[in-house]
Short mmCIF file of C-alpha atoms in Angstrom, two decimals:
data_model
loop_
_atom_site.label_atom_id
_atom_site.label_comp_id
_atom_site.label_asym_id
_atom_site.label_seq_id
_atom_site.Cartn_x
_atom_site.Cartn_y
_atom_site.Cartn_z
CA MET A 1 -163.76 59.62 -35.19
CA SER A 2 -164.64 56.12 -36.82
CA ILE A 3 -162.45 53.80 -35.04
CA LYS A 4 -163.99 52.36 -31.85
CA THR A 5 -161.80 50.61 -29.21
CA ALA A 6 -162.54 47.34 -27.62
CA GLN A 7 -162.81 49.13 -24.28
CA GLU A 8 -165.61 51.27 -25.54
CA SER A 9 -167.50 48.33 -26.61
CA GLY A 10 -167.34 46.31 -23.37
CA LEU A 11 -164.71 43.79 -24.65
CA ALA A 12 -161.11 43.31 -23.04
CA LEU A 13 -158.15 41.71 -25.08
CA CYS A 14 -156.30 39.29 -23.24
CA PRO A 15 -152.51 40.22 -23.58
CA LYS A 16 -151.31 36.49 -23.77
CA CYS A 17 -153.71 35.05 -26.02
CA HIS A 18 -155.21 37.87 -27.93
CA LYS A 19 -158.72 36.76 -27.33
CA LEU A 20 -161.63 39.20 -26.85
CA ASN A 21 -163.39 38.78 -23.65
CA ASP A 22 -166.68 40.26 -22.65
CA MET A 23 -166.21 42.76 -19.62
CA LYS A 24 -169.44 41.42 -17.96
CA GLN A 25 -170.38 43.33 -15.04
CA SER A 26 -168.50 46.63 -14.77
CA ALA A 27 -166.39 48.79 -16.97
CA ASP A 28 -163.81 49.24 -14.40
CA ASN A 29 -160.53 49.11 -15.68
CA ASN A 30 -159.00 47.71 -12.38
CA ALA A 31 -161.18 44.56 -12.53
CA ARG A 32 -159.42 41.30 -13.09
CA ILE A 33 -161.14 39.03 -16.10
CA LEU A 34 -160.65 35.40 -16.42
CA CYS A 35 -159.66 34.78 -20.12
CA SER A 36 -162.24 32.17 -21.45
CA ARG A 37 -159.35 30.89 -23.88
CA CYS A 38 -156.35 30.44 -21.92
CA CYS A 39 -157.83 30.68 -18.51
CA GLY A 40 -155.46 33.13 -17.12
CA MET A 41 -156.27 36.36 -15.17
CA PHE A 42 -155.71 39.92 -16.86
CA TYR A 43 -156.44 43.45 -16.68
CA PRO A 44 -158.20 45.27 -19.73
CA ARG A 45 -155.37 47.94 -19.06
CA LYS A 46 -152.18 47.48 -17.09
CA PRO A 47 -153.13 48.55 -13.27
CA TYR A 48 -151.15 51.73 -12.33
CA SER A 49 -149.04 51.44 -15.45
CA LEU A 50 -147.73 55.05 -15.36
CA GLN A 51 -146.70 54.65 -11.66
CA TYR A 52 -144.97 51.26 -11.89
CA THR A 53 -142.83 52.75 -15.06
CA LEU A 54 -141.73 55.70 -13.11
CA ALA A 55 -140.55 53.67 -10.39
CA TRP A 56 -138.59 51.16 -12.31
CA ASN A 57 -137.36 54.21 -14.40
CA ILE A 58 -136.05 55.89 -11.33
CA ALA A 59 -134.60 53.04 -10.01
CA ALA A 60 -132.74 52.30 -13.44
CA LEU A 61 -131.48 56.04 -13.36
CA ILE A 62 -130.08 55.49 -9.89
CA ALA A 63 -128.32 52.08 -10.81
CA PHE A 64 -126.91 53.91 -13.87
CA ILE A 65 -124.49 56.13 -11.72
CA PRO A 66 -122.56 53.37 -9.95
CA ALA A 67 -122.57 51.59 -13.28
CA ASN A 68 -120.42 54.35 -14.85
CA ILE A 69 -118.34 55.43 -11.92
CA TYR A 70 -116.99 51.78 -11.12
CA PRO A 71 -114.67 49.73 -12.89
CA ILE A 72 -116.53 47.37 -15.10
CA MET A 73 -113.70 45.14 -15.82
CA ILE A 74 -110.06 44.76 -14.45
CA LEU A 75 -107.35 43.77 -17.01
CA TYR A 76 -104.34 42.04 -15.02
CA SER A 77 -101.04 41.66 -16.92
CA MET A 78 -97.80 40.40 -14.88
CA GLY A 79 -99.72 40.69 -11.72
CA ILE A 80 -100.54 44.46 -12.12
CA GLY A 81 -104.25 45.35 -12.26
CA GLU A 82 -105.68 47.97 -14.50
CA PRO A 83 -109.33 48.77 -13.84
CA ASN A 84 -111.49 49.77 -16.80
CA THR A 85 -114.63 51.70 -16.71
CA ILE A 86 -117.38 51.65 -19.38
CA LEU A 87 -116.11 55.04 -20.83
CA SER A 88 -112.59 54.15 -20.43
CA GLY A 89 -113.08 50.98 -22.22
CA ILE A 90 -114.64 52.93 -25.26
CA GLY A 91 -111.58 55.44 -24.96
CA GLU A 92 -109.23 52.43 -25.54
CA PHE A 93 -111.05 51.42 -28.77
CA ILE A 94 -110.72 54.98 -30.18
CA ASP A 95 -107.08 54.87 -29.30
CA TYR A 96 -106.55 51.74 -31.23
CA GLY A 97 -108.53 53.38 -34.22
CA LEU A 98 -111.28 50.74 -33.86
CA TYR A 99 -114.41 53.35 -34.63
CA PRO A 100 -117.13 51.06 -35.28
CA ILE A 101 -116.68 48.92 -32.52
CA ALA A 102 -116.38 52.07 -30.15
CA VAL A 103 -119.44 53.45 -31.81
CA ILE A 104 -121.16 50.18 -31.19
CA ILE A 105 -120.20 49.65 -27.54
CA PHE A 106 -121.13 53.62 -27.01
CA THR A 107 -124.64 52.96 -28.24
CA ALA A 108 -125.43 49.81 -26.87
CA SER A 109 -124.04 50.84 -23.21
CA ILE A 110 -124.45 54.52 -22.85
CA ILE A 111 -127.02 56.08 -25.48
CA VAL A 112 -129.50 53.25 -25.48
CA PRO A 113 -130.09 52.94 -21.38
CA LEU A 114 -130.20 56.82 -21.36
CA ILE A 115 -132.66 57.35 -24.17
CA LYS A 116 -134.59 54.56 -22.65
CA ILE A 117 -134.71 56.37 -19.55
CA ILE A 118 -135.55 59.81 -20.63
CA GLY A 119 -137.91 58.55 -23.36
CA LEU A 120 -140.05 56.67 -20.83
CA PHE A 121 -139.97 59.61 -18.63
CA LEU A 122 -141.20 61.60 -21.43
CA LEU A 123 -144.10 59.10 -22.41
CA VAL A 124 -145.23 58.92 -19.02
CA TYR A 125 -145.56 62.77 -18.45
CA ARG A 126 -147.12 63.17 -22.00
CA VAL A 127 -149.85 60.41 -21.28
CA HIS A 128 -150.36 61.95 -17.64
CA THR A 129 -150.75 65.67 -18.70
CA GLY A 130 -151.93 64.99 -22.21
CA VAL A 131 -149.74 67.85 -23.54
CA ARG A 132 -148.97 67.61 -27.35
CA LEU A 133 -149.91 63.97 -27.27
CA ARG A 134 -149.30 62.37 -30.69
CA PRO A 135 -150.23 58.65 -30.31
CA ASP A 136 -149.00 57.66 -33.69
CA LYS A 137 -145.65 58.95 -33.16
CA HIS A 138 -145.34 58.05 -29.72
CA SER A 139 -146.39 54.65 -30.07
CA LYS A 140 -143.64 53.94 -32.59
CA PHE A 141 -141.10 55.49 -30.46
CA TYR A 142 -142.16 53.28 -27.45
CA HIS A 143 -141.89 50.01 -29.56
CA ALA A 144 -138.37 51.25 -30.75
CA LEU A 145 -137.44 51.57 -26.87
CA GLU A 146 -138.97 48.08 -26.44
CA PHE A 147 -137.06 46.79 -29.12
CA LEU A 148 -133.68 48.35 -28.03
CA GLY A 149 -133.98 46.92 -24.28
CA PRO A 150 -132.03 43.60 -24.46
CA TRP A 151 -129.38 44.89 -26.65
CA SER A 152 -127.71 47.07 -23.73
CA MET A 153 -126.56 43.68 -22.50
CA LEU A 154 -123.90 43.66 -24.88
CA ASP A 155 -121.23 45.03 -22.50
CA VAL A 156 -122.15 42.50 -19.88
CA PHE A 157 -121.80 39.35 -22.34
CA VAL A 158 -118.47 41.02 -23.44
CA VAL A 159 -117.21 41.09 -20.02
CA ALA A 160 -118.17 37.55 -19.29
CA LEU A 161 -116.72 36.20 -22.47
CA LEU A 162 -113.44 38.16 -22.16
CA VAL A 163 -113.30 36.72 -17.97
CA ALA A 164 -113.75 33.29 -19.37
CA VAL A 165 -111.68 33.45 -22.53
CA VAL A 166 -108.60 35.36 -20.94
CA GLU A 167 -107.44 33.37 -18.33
CA LEU A 168 -103.83 32.80 -18.68
CA GLY A 169 -102.62 32.68 -15.17
CA PHE A 170 -99.82 35.36 -14.11
CA VAL A 171 -99.24 36.47 -17.84
CA THR A 172 -102.81 38.23 -18.37
CA SER A 173 -106.34 37.57 -16.88
CA VAL A 174 -109.62 39.57 -17.04
CA SER A 175 -112.12 39.80 -13.94
CA ALA A 176 -115.15 41.40 -13.73
CA GLY A 177 -115.62 44.71 -11.70
CA PRO A 178 -118.24 45.89 -9.34
CA ALA A 179 -120.02 48.01 -11.94
CA ILE A 180 -121.27 45.05 -14.02
CA ASN A 181 -123.86 44.16 -11.23
CA TYR A 182 -125.02 47.95 -11.37
CA PHE A 183 -125.18 48.01 -15.32
CA THR A 184 -127.14 44.70 -15.48
CA LEU A 185 -129.41 46.17 -12.89
CA THR A 186 -129.99 49.24 -15.18
CA VAL A 187 -130.78 46.95 -18.03
CA ILE A 188 -133.28 44.86 -16.47
CA PHE A 189 -134.80 47.79 -14.70
CA THR A 190 -135.35 49.57 -17.75
CA MET A 191 -136.76 46.65 -19.54
CA ILE A 192 -139.23 46.01 -16.84
CA ALA A 193 -140.23 49.75 -17.06
CA ALA A 194 -140.89 49.50 -20.56
CA ASN A 195 -142.66 46.25 -19.85
CA SER A 196 -145.05 47.83 -17.41
CA PHE A 197 -145.85 50.89 -19.85
CA ASP A 198 -149.36 50.38 -21.52
CA PRO A 199 -149.22 51.76 -25.15
CA ARG A 200 -152.99 51.99 -25.42
CA LEU A 201 -152.96 54.61 -22.62
CA LEU A 202 -151.63 57.09 -25.29
CA TRP A 203 -154.84 56.44 -27.66
CA ASP A 204 -157.02 56.54 -24.54
CA LYS A 205 -155.93 59.79 -23.42
CA LYS A 206 -156.09 61.09 -26.77
CA GLN A 207 -159.78 59.79 -27.42
CA GLY A 208 -160.77 61.14 -23.96
CA SER A 209 -159.48 64.70 -24.57
CA LYS A 210 -161.22 64.45 -28.29
CA ASN A 211 -164.55 63.28 -26.92
CA ALA A 212 -164.42 66.04 -24.11
CA LYS A 213 -163.63 68.97 -26.73
CA GLU A 214 -166.64 67.78 -28.68
CA GLU A 215 -168.74 67.93 -25.60
CA ASN A 216 -167.56 71.29 -25.10
CA ASP A 217 -168.43 72.44 -28.56
CA ASP A 218 -171.87 71.08 -28.62
CA MET B 1 -172.65 50.88 -26.15
CA THR B 2 -174.10 49.03 -29.12
CA LYS B 3 -175.15 45.36 -29.21
CA ILE B 4 -171.89 43.39 -29.31
CA LYS B 5 -171.90 40.60 -32.22
CA ASN B 6 -170.02 37.22 -31.39
CA THR B 7 -166.62 38.06 -30.06
CA LYS B 8 -165.23 35.52 -32.65
CA GLN B 9 -166.01 37.89 -35.46
CA LEU B 10 -164.24 40.72 -33.87
CA ILE B 11 -160.45 41.37 -33.44
CA ALA B 12 -158.59 43.96 -31.49
CA CYS B 13 -155.33 45.64 -32.05
CA GLN B 14 -153.05 44.78 -29.15
CA GLN B 15 -151.23 47.93 -29.12
CA CYS B 16 -153.97 50.61 -29.23
CA ASP B 17 -157.00 48.68 -28.38
CA ALA B 18 -158.72 49.46 -31.63
CA LEU B 19 -161.87 47.38 -32.48
CA TYR B 20 -162.26 45.53 -36.14
CA ASP B 21 -163.99 42.61 -37.70
CA THR B 22 -161.95 39.80 -37.84
CA PRO B 23 -160.19 39.80 -41.42
CA VAL B 24 -160.35 36.82 -44.02
CA LEU B 25 -156.72 36.38 -44.72
CA LYS B 26 -155.23 33.88 -47.38
CA LEU B 27 -152.01 31.89 -46.52
CA GLY B 28 -149.03 34.33 -45.91
CA GLU B 29 -151.00 37.52 -45.70
CA SER B 30 -151.04 39.62 -42.77
CA ALA B 31 -153.58 42.63 -41.60
CA LYS B 32 -152.11 45.81 -40.25
CA CYS B 33 -153.96 48.19 -37.89
CA THR B 34 -154.87 51.47 -39.57
CA ARG B 35 -154.39 53.51 -36.70
CA CYS B 36 -151.14 52.21 -35.24
CA GLY B 37 -149.71 50.08 -38.05
CA SER B 38 -148.98 47.15 -35.90
CA ILE B 39 -149.76 43.57 -36.95
CA LEU B 40 -153.48 42.67 -36.32
CA ALA B 41 -153.51 39.08 -37.51
CA GLU B 42 -151.27 36.95 -39.79
CA ARG B 43 -151.26 33.49 -41.23
CA LYS B 44 -147.92 32.08 -41.70
CA VAL B 45 -147.32 29.45 -44.52
CA ASP B 46 -146.69 25.90 -43.34
CA SER B 47 -146.27 27.25 -39.83
CA ILE B 48 -146.56 23.86 -37.80
CA GLU B 49 -144.22 21.98 -40.13
CA ARG B 50 -141.42 24.73 -40.44
CA SER B 51 -141.54 25.49 -36.62
CA PHE B 52 -141.24 21.58 -35.82
CA TYR B 53 -138.33 21.08 -37.94
CA TRP B 54 -136.38 24.52 -36.91
CA SER B 55 -136.92 23.78 -33.40
CA LEU B 56 -135.87 20.11 -33.76
CA ALA B 57 -132.65 21.24 -35.27
CA GLY B 58 -132.42 23.72 -32.49
CA ILE B 59 -132.56 21.27 -29.92
CA MET B 60 -129.95 19.05 -31.52
CA LEU B 61 -127.66 22.05 -31.86
CA SER B 62 -128.16 23.51 -28.48
CA VAL B 63 -125.45 20.89 -27.03
CA PRO B 64 -122.38 21.51 -29.00
CA ALA B 65 -123.29 25.44 -29.16
CA ILE B 66 -123.50 25.41 -25.25
CA LEU B 67 -120.54 22.93 -24.63
CA LEU B 68 -117.66 23.40 -27.36
CA PRO B 69 -115.43 26.19 -27.21
CA ILE B 70 -116.34 29.25 -29.07
CA MET B 71 -112.85 30.81 -29.21
CA GLY B 72 -109.37 30.63 -27.77
CA VAL B 73 -106.51 32.97 -27.21
CA THR B 74 -102.83 32.22 -27.49
CA LEU B 75 -100.22 34.45 -25.82
CA VAL B 76 -96.54 33.80 -25.05
CA GLY B 77 -97.00 30.01 -25.89
CA GLN B 78 -99.97 29.48 -23.67
CA TYR B 79 -103.39 28.66 -24.89
CA HIS B 80 -106.90 29.05 -23.24
CA HIS B 81 -110.36 28.55 -25.05
CA ALA B 82 -114.10 29.10 -23.55
CA SER B 83 -117.38 27.79 -24.06
CA LEU B 84 -120.61 29.42 -23.40
CA LEU B 85 -120.80 27.28 -20.45
CA ASP B 86 -117.20 28.44 -19.44
CA CYS B 87 -118.36 32.04 -19.29
CA ILE B 88 -121.11 31.31 -16.77
CA LEU B 89 -118.46 29.35 -14.57
CA ALA B 90 -115.91 31.65 -14.57
CA LEU B 91 -118.49 34.21 -13.50
CA ILE B 92 -119.35 32.16 -10.73
CA ASP B 93 -115.69 31.71 -9.92
CA ASN B 94 -115.32 35.65 -9.78
CA GLY B 95 -118.07 35.63 -7.22
CA PHE B 96 -120.80 37.40 -9.52
CA PHE B 97 -123.57 35.02 -8.74
CA MET B 98 -126.03 37.67 -10.10
CA ILE B 99 -124.71 38.05 -13.04
CA ALA B 100 -123.74 34.23 -13.67
CA THR B 101 -127.36 33.58 -13.19
CA LEU B 102 -128.90 36.48 -15.46
CA VAL B 103 -126.41 35.22 -18.14
CA PHE B 104 -127.47 31.48 -17.48
CA LEU B 105 -131.12 32.58 -17.83
CA PHE B 106 -130.73 34.99 -20.89
CA THR B 107 -128.64 32.93 -23.11
CA LEU B 108 -129.21 29.64 -21.99
CA ALA B 109 -132.15 28.66 -20.03
CA VAL B 110 -134.76 30.72 -21.85
CA PRO B 111 -133.74 29.73 -25.34
CA VAL B 112 -133.47 26.02 -24.38
CA VAL B 113 -136.85 26.11 -22.61
CA ARG B 114 -138.34 27.96 -25.63
CA LEU B 115 -137.09 25.81 -28.14
CA LEU B 116 -138.47 22.68 -26.28
CA GLY B 117 -141.49 24.67 -25.56
CA ALA B 118 -141.97 25.14 -29.63
CA PHE B 119 -141.06 21.47 -30.26
CA TYR B 120 -143.62 20.09 -27.85
CA ILE B 121 -146.45 22.41 -29.06
CA THR B 122 -145.65 21.68 -32.90
CA TYR B 123 -145.18 18.03 -31.94
CA SER B 124 -148.79 17.78 -30.46
CA PHE B 125 -150.28 19.66 -33.65
CA LYS B 126 -148.16 17.39 -36.08
CA PHE B 127 -149.24 13.89 -34.57
CA ASN B 128 -152.64 14.94 -33.39
CA ARG B 129 -151.82 14.73 -29.49
CA LEU B 130 -153.69 17.69 -28.37
CA LYS B 131 -154.49 18.22 -24.67
CA PRO B 132 -156.18 20.78 -22.84
CA SER B 133 -153.16 21.29 -20.89
CA LEU B 134 -151.61 22.66 -23.79
CA LEU B 135 -154.01 26.10 -23.23
CA HIS B 136 -151.60 26.74 -20.13
CA PHE B 137 -148.58 25.55 -21.54
CA PHE B 138 -149.00 27.93 -24.61
CA ARG B 139 -149.72 30.76 -22.24
CA ALA B 140 -146.88 30.05 -19.93
CA TYR B 141 -144.47 29.94 -23.40
CA HIS B 142 -145.44 33.51 -24.14
CA HIS B 143 -144.02 34.62 -20.93
CA LEU B 144 -140.54 33.98 -22.29
CA ASP B 145 -140.88 36.03 -25.20
CA ASN B 146 -138.89 38.85 -24.00
CA TRP B 147 -135.78 37.40 -22.55
CA ALA B 148 -134.08 35.53 -25.06
CA MET B 149 -130.68 37.26 -25.73
CA LEU B 150 -129.04 34.98 -28.16
CA ASN B 151 -128.38 37.86 -30.65
CA VAL B 152 -126.94 39.84 -28.19
CA PHE B 153 -124.60 37.36 -26.96
CA MET B 154 -123.59 37.03 -30.67
CA LEU B 155 -122.71 40.74 -31.01
CA GLY B 156 -120.89 40.33 -27.74
CA ILE B 157 -118.84 37.53 -29.43
CA VAL B 158 -117.98 39.85 -32.21
CA VAL B 159 -117.18 42.73 -29.88
CA SER B 160 -114.87 40.98 -27.78
CA MET B 161 -113.17 39.15 -30.86
CA TYR B 162 -112.02 42.71 -32.11
CA LYS B 163 -110.89 43.48 -28.27
CA LEU B 164 -108.68 40.36 -28.48
CA LEU B 165 -107.46 40.64 -31.77
CA ASP B 166 -105.04 43.58 -30.90
CA ASP B 167 -102.74 42.09 -28.45
CA THR B 168 -103.35 38.22 -28.77
CA GLU B 169 -103.62 35.56 -31.06
CA LEU B 170 -106.83 34.50 -31.78
CA SER B 171 -108.47 31.18 -32.65
CA VAL B 172 -111.93 30.38 -33.44
CA ASN B 173 -113.43 27.00 -32.78
CA MET B 174 -116.49 24.80 -33.82
CA GLY B 175 -118.48 26.29 -30.95
CA LEU B 176 -118.79 29.60 -32.96
CA LEU B 177 -120.34 27.85 -35.76
CA ALA B 178 -122.66 25.60 -33.67
CA PHE B 179 -123.52 29.01 -31.95
CA ILE B 180 -124.50 30.74 -34.97
CA LEU B 181 -126.60 28.04 -36.35
CA TRP B 182 -128.24 27.60 -32.80
CA LEU B 183 -128.91 31.17 -33.20
CA ILE B 184 -130.56 30.92 -36.62
CA CYS B 185 -132.78 27.55 -35.64
CA SER B 186 -134.05 29.26 -32.49
CA THR B 187 -135.00 32.60 -34.39
CA MET B 188 -136.66 30.62 -37.18
CA ALA B 189 -138.44 28.33 -34.70
CA SER B 190 -140.03 31.22 -32.80
CA SER B 191 -140.96 33.41 -35.93
CA ALA B 192 -142.27 30.39 -37.92
CA LEU B 193 -144.86 29.66 -35.20
CA ASP B 194 -148.31 30.92 -36.07
CA GLN B 195 -149.79 32.00 -32.65
CA ASP B 196 -153.15 33.07 -33.97
CA TYR B 197 -153.52 29.43 -35.58
CA VAL B 198 -152.37 27.53 -32.51
CA TRP B 199 -154.74 29.53 -30.31
CA GLN B 200 -157.71 29.12 -32.70
CA GLU B 201 -157.13 25.43 -32.89
CA LEU B 202 -156.68 24.78 -29.11
CA GLU B 203 -160.01 27.12 -28.72
CA ASN B 204 -162.03 25.30 -31.14
CA LYS B 205 -160.95 21.91 -29.60
CA PHE B 206 -161.28 22.57 -26.03
CA VAL B 207 -163.04 26.06 -25.19
CA ASP B 208 -166.36 25.41 -26.69
#
């Protein structure tokens, strides 16, 4: 193995300013280090990364249930309210024949949160056990998850816009439903979960098992 | 453990922690990690100048983008329009304070603060007013990296237009143009800013 990591050389990278710092006294991963360039405290690896990711992930999964049960917006026309959940809103688009929009909303508000939650569970599991761990593939997967995160807010912004624009008194008006709270929480929780996952753990685990194998061979 | 060279001659990948010698890059070149493929370091062309002007334009555009109405609807003779600020106020009227706060943060506060931050940093570089406090300032600037969602809001505008197109008469206002320009300016301002260069200059000046 030709590539050395900074950690093995007794160095640690500041996550904010990308300055390499000497890990002076100990090689302990949970020791706080003061960055010599930006004067911020940081850890060589995010502490309890897997535990935090798992916890935020479970919270996101729980919040995702009421987000789909309760109506996300209520359309009033002539004084009669018609509640819409996320799924029934998508169904409406399909009824009108607007398939591209239906696909965009379905991707942003159902598929992306689910893929993020399931994907992070998978990553945490793989890093914890080291079973069939392929760091190159998995780190690409992680970056895709991180990139997709904010796009789930789409539905929230659409509801916010509709509430503001469609305000024609008795004739038609739109008001937000309770699901929007839970849905936003889902998105925020998955974003924090993705942020607390440390992709460097993938490589550490692989390197660790490889080193152990080499020792066994000797 | 081998003897460590000067840490300035080394660079580590942010994503997988692999250690490399600092590459010598020409303007416009970037170096990639051989193990995970993420970008190690890059030198952007004309970074300070470009970022300065993009952020200046963005700051000027932010006022019309926030205050001018983005779109309006007409239905049985009644007309109503709304701006970005109206969205937040409508949510407050509805009693959704948490959503109002978050929409305010993601689409208004964070982009504006980021533009002001980029402007302040590039201004200090352009006119040689570097202060040690910039180290802390630039560090704080990076905390906001993930939380600007103007592009998502743009897609939201498009989707809600389709939604309204069916049963109302939709009209597009000047606010939409301002918003699109604002989105372009803020994206360009943050992508043109060369972080490695800023950190290097600040370090050479104040840390050593």
